[in-house]
Each structure stands twice: as structure tokens, then as C-alpha cells.
Short mmCIF file of C-alpha atoms in Angstrom, two decimals:
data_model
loop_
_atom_site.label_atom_id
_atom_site.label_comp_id
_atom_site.label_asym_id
_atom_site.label_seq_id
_atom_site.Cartn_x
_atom_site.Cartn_y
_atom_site.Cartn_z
CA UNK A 137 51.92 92.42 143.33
CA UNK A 138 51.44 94.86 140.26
CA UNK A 139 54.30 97.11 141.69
CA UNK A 140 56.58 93.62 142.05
CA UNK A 141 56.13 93.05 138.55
CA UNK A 142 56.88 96.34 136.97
CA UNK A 143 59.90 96.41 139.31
CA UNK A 144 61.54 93.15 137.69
CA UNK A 145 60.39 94.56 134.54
CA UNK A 146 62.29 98.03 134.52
CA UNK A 147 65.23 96.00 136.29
CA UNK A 148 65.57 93.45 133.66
CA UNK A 149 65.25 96.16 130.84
CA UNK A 150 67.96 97.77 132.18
CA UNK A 151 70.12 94.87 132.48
CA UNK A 152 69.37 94.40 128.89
CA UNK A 153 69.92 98.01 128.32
CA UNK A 154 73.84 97.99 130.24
CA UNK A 155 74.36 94.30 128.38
CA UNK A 156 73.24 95.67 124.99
CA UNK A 157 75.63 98.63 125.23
CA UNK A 158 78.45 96.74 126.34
CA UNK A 159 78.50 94.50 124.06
CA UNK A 160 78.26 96.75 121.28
CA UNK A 161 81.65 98.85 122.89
CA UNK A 162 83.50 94.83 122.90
CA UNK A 163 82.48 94.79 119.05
CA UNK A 164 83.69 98.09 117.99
CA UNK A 165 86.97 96.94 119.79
CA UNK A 166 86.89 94.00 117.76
CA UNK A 167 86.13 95.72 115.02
CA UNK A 168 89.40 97.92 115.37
CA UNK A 169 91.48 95.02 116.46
CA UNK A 170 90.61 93.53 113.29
CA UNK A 171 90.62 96.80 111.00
CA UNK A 172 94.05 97.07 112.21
CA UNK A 173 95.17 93.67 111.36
CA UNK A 174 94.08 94.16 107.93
CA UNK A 175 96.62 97.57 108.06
CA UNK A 176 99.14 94.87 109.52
CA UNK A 177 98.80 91.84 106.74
CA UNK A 178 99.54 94.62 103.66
CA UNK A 179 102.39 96.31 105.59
CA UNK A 180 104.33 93.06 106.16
CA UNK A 181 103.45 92.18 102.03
CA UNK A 182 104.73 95.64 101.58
CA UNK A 183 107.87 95.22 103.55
CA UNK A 184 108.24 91.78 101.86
CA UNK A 185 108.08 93.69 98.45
CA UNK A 186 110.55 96.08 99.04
CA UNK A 187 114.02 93.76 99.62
CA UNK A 188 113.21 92.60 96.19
CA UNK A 189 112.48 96.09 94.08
CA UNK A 190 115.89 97.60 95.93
CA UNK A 191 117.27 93.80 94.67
CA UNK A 192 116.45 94.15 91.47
CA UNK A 193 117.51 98.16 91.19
CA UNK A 194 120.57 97.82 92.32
CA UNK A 195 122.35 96.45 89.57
CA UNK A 196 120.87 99.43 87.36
CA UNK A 197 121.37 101.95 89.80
CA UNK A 198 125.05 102.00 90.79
CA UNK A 199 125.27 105.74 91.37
CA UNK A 200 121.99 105.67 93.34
CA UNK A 201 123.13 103.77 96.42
CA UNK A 202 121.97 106.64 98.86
CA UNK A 203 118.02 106.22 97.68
CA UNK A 204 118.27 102.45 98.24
CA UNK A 205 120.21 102.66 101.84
CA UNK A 206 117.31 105.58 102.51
CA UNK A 207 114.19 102.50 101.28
CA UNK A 208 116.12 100.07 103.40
CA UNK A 209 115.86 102.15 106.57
CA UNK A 210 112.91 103.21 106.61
CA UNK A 211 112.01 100.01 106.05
CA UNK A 212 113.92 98.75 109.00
CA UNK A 213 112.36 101.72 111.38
CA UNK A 214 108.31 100.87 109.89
CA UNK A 215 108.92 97.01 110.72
CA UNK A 216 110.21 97.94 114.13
CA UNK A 217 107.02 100.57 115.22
CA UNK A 218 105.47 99.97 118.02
CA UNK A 219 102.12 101.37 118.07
CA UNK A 220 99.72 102.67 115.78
CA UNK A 221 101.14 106.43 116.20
CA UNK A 222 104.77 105.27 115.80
CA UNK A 223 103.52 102.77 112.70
CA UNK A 224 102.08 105.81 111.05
CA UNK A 225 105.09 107.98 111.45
CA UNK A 226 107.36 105.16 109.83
CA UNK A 227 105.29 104.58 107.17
CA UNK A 228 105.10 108.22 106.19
CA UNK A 229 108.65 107.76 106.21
CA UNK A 230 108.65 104.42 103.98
CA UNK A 231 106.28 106.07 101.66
CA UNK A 232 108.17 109.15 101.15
CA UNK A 233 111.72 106.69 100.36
CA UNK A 234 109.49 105.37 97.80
CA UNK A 235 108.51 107.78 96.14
CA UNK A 236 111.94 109.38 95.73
CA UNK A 237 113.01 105.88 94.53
CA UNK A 238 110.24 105.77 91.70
CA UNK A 239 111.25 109.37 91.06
CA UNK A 240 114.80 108.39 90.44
CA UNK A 241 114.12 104.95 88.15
CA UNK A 242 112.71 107.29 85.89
CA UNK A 243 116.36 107.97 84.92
CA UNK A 244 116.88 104.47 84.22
CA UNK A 245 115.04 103.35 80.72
CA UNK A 246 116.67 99.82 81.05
CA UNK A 247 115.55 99.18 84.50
CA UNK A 248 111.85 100.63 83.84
CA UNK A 249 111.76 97.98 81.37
CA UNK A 250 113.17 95.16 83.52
CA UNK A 251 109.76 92.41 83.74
CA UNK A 252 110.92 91.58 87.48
CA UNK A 253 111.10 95.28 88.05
CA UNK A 254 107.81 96.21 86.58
CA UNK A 255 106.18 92.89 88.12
CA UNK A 256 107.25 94.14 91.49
CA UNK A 257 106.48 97.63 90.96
CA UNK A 258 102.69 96.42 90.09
CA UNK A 259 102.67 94.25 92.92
CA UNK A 260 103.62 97.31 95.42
CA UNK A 261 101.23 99.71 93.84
CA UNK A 262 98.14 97.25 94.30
CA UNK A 263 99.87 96.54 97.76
CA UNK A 264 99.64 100.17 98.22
CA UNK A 265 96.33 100.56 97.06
CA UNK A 266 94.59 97.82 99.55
CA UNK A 267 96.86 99.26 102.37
CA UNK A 268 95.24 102.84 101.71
CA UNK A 269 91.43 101.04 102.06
CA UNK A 270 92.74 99.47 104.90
CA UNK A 271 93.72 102.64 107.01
CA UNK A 272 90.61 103.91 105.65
CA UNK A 273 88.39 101.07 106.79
CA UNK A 274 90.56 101.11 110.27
CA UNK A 275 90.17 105.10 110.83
CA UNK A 276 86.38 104.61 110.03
CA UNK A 277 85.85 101.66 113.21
CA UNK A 278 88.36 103.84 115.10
CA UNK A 279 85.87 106.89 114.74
CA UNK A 280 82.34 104.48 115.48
CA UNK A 281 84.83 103.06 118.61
CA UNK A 282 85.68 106.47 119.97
CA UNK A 283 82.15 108.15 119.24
CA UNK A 284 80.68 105.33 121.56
CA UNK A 285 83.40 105.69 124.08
CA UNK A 286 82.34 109.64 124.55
CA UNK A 287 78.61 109.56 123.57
CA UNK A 288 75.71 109.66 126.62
CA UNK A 289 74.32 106.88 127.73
CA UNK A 290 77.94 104.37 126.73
CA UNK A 291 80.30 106.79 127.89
CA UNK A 292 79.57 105.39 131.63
CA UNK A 293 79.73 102.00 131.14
CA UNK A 294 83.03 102.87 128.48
CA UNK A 295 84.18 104.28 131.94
CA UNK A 296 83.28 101.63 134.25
CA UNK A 297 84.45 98.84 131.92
CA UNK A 298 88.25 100.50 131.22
CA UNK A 299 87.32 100.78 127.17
CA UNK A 300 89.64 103.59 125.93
CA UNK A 301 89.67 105.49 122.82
CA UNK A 302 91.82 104.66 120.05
CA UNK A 303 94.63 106.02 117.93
CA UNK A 304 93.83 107.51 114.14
CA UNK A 305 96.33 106.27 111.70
CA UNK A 306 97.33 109.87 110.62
CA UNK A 307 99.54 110.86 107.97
CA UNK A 308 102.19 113.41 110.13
CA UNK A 309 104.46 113.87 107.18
CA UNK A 310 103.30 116.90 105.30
CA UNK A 311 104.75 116.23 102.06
CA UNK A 312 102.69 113.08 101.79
CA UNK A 313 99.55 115.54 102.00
CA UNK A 314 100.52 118.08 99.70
CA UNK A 315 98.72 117.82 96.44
CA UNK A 316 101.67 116.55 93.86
CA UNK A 317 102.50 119.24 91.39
CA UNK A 318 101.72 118.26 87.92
CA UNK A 319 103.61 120.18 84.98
CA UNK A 320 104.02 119.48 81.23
CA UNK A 321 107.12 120.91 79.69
CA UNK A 322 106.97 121.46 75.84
#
């Protein structure tokens, strides 16, 4: 009778055990799902901003129709990615069109003045800003996701239940790593 009992014991503590781990694996999934969502709600803001910056530029920036058709590409290419690898390489693309585009209003005194310009330029920059914590905050359930997929005793039942590992939302452009050179000219 003893025996019976410690039987149903061990059996239901490892029922508990396999149910405790998988659900744990279903919320890190969640957990990404939703991390990456976040990535998804300040890339469409930020694709929403840019139609209007390039707007409002392009009456100031007559010569510079090359860095707006370059913006508006890139653009087109990041809203199209499929896929957090492809998303990552067309926002590395996005951000580096930007960032020649700020570089090249700096030639314009009128337009760095402009309040739509400036309102929309603040509006990207915070928009940049939140999407930065948000690949952050995605990378960081990506990692706890991926550690539980490989780590002993959840790797099996990661295996049995089809839960694969997930994608980083790397940077691939090396410019956008490189520190940016600083230099005051007297």
C-alpha cells in the first residue's frame, strides 16, 4: 500500500514537473511574440514618420533628390521584410538613409528651422529611441527563450513539443556599429 502511494506521488510530481516546464517554454514564446510586437508598433510609427520628414524636405532640398529617393526605398524594402532577420537587415538599411539625410539638412539653415521639420524630426528621434528599448527588451526574451530551449532538463520537452529557437534582431550593417567619429574644427 506504502509502495502504491509513493508511486502516485513521484508520478504526479513529475507530471507537475513536465507541466511546469512547459508552460514556462509557451510563456517565453509569448513573451517574444509580444517583445516583437512592441519592435513592430514603433517601426510602422517610424515608417509613418518618414513620408512626412522627406514631405516637408523636399521643398528645401531641390538638389538633394537622390538622399530622399534613397529614405523612400529603404523605406519601401523595411515595410516589405519578412522575418525578423530580413526586418533587421532593412532597417539597418532605413537607419543608415537617415542618417545621411540628417547629415545633409545640416546644409539647409532654413529647413533646420522649419517647426513641421523639427516637430517631425523630434517625433522620429523619440520613435527611435523606444524602438532601440524595444529590440533590446525583444533580444533579452529571445535569449531567456533560447537558453530554455537548449538547457537540461527543458531541452527534451523543447524537443518533444516542436519549440524552436528564435532569431536575434542583429544589427548586420557595420557602419551602424562603428563608434561615430567626433571632431571639432577651430
Amino acid at each position: 500500500m506504502m509502495g502504491g502511494i509513493i508511486f502516485v506521488v513521484v508520478i504526479l510530481g513529475l507530471i507537475g514537473f513536465v507541466v511546469s516546464i512547459y508552460n514556462s517554454l509557451v510563456q517565453l514564446r509569448n513573451r517574444v511574440k509580444n517583445a516583437w510586437s512592441q519592435i513592430d508598433v514603433q517601426l510602422k510609427r517610424r515608417h509613418d514618420l518618414i513620408p512626412n520628414l522627406v514631405e516637408t524636405a523636399k521643398g528645401y532640398m531641390k538638389h538633394e533628390r537622390e538622399t530622399l529617393t534613397a529614405i523612400t526605398d529603404a523605406r519601401s524594402r523595411a515595410m516589405g521584410a519578412e522575418g525578423v532577420g530580413a526586418a533587421a537587415k532593412a532597417e539597418g538599411q532605413l537607419s543608415g538613409a537617415l542618417s545621411k539625410f540628417m547629415l545633409v539638412v545640416e546644409n539647409y539653415p532654413d529647413l533646420k528651422a522649419n517647426t513641421n521639420f523639427l516637430a517631425l524630426q523630434e517625433e522620429l528621434t523619440s520613435t527611435e529611441n523606444k524602438l532601440a528599448f524595444s529590440r533590446q527588451s525583444y533580444n533579452d526574451e529571445v535569449l531567456f527563450l533560447n537558453n530554455k530551449i537548449e538547457m537540461f532538463p527543458s531541452n527534451i520537452l523543447a524537443g518533444m513539443f516542436n519549440f524552436t529557437k528564435e532569431e536575434f534582431f542583429e544589427i548586420e550593417d557595420a557602419s551602424e556599429k562603428a563608434v561615430p567619429k567626433v571632431q571639432f574644427s577651430s
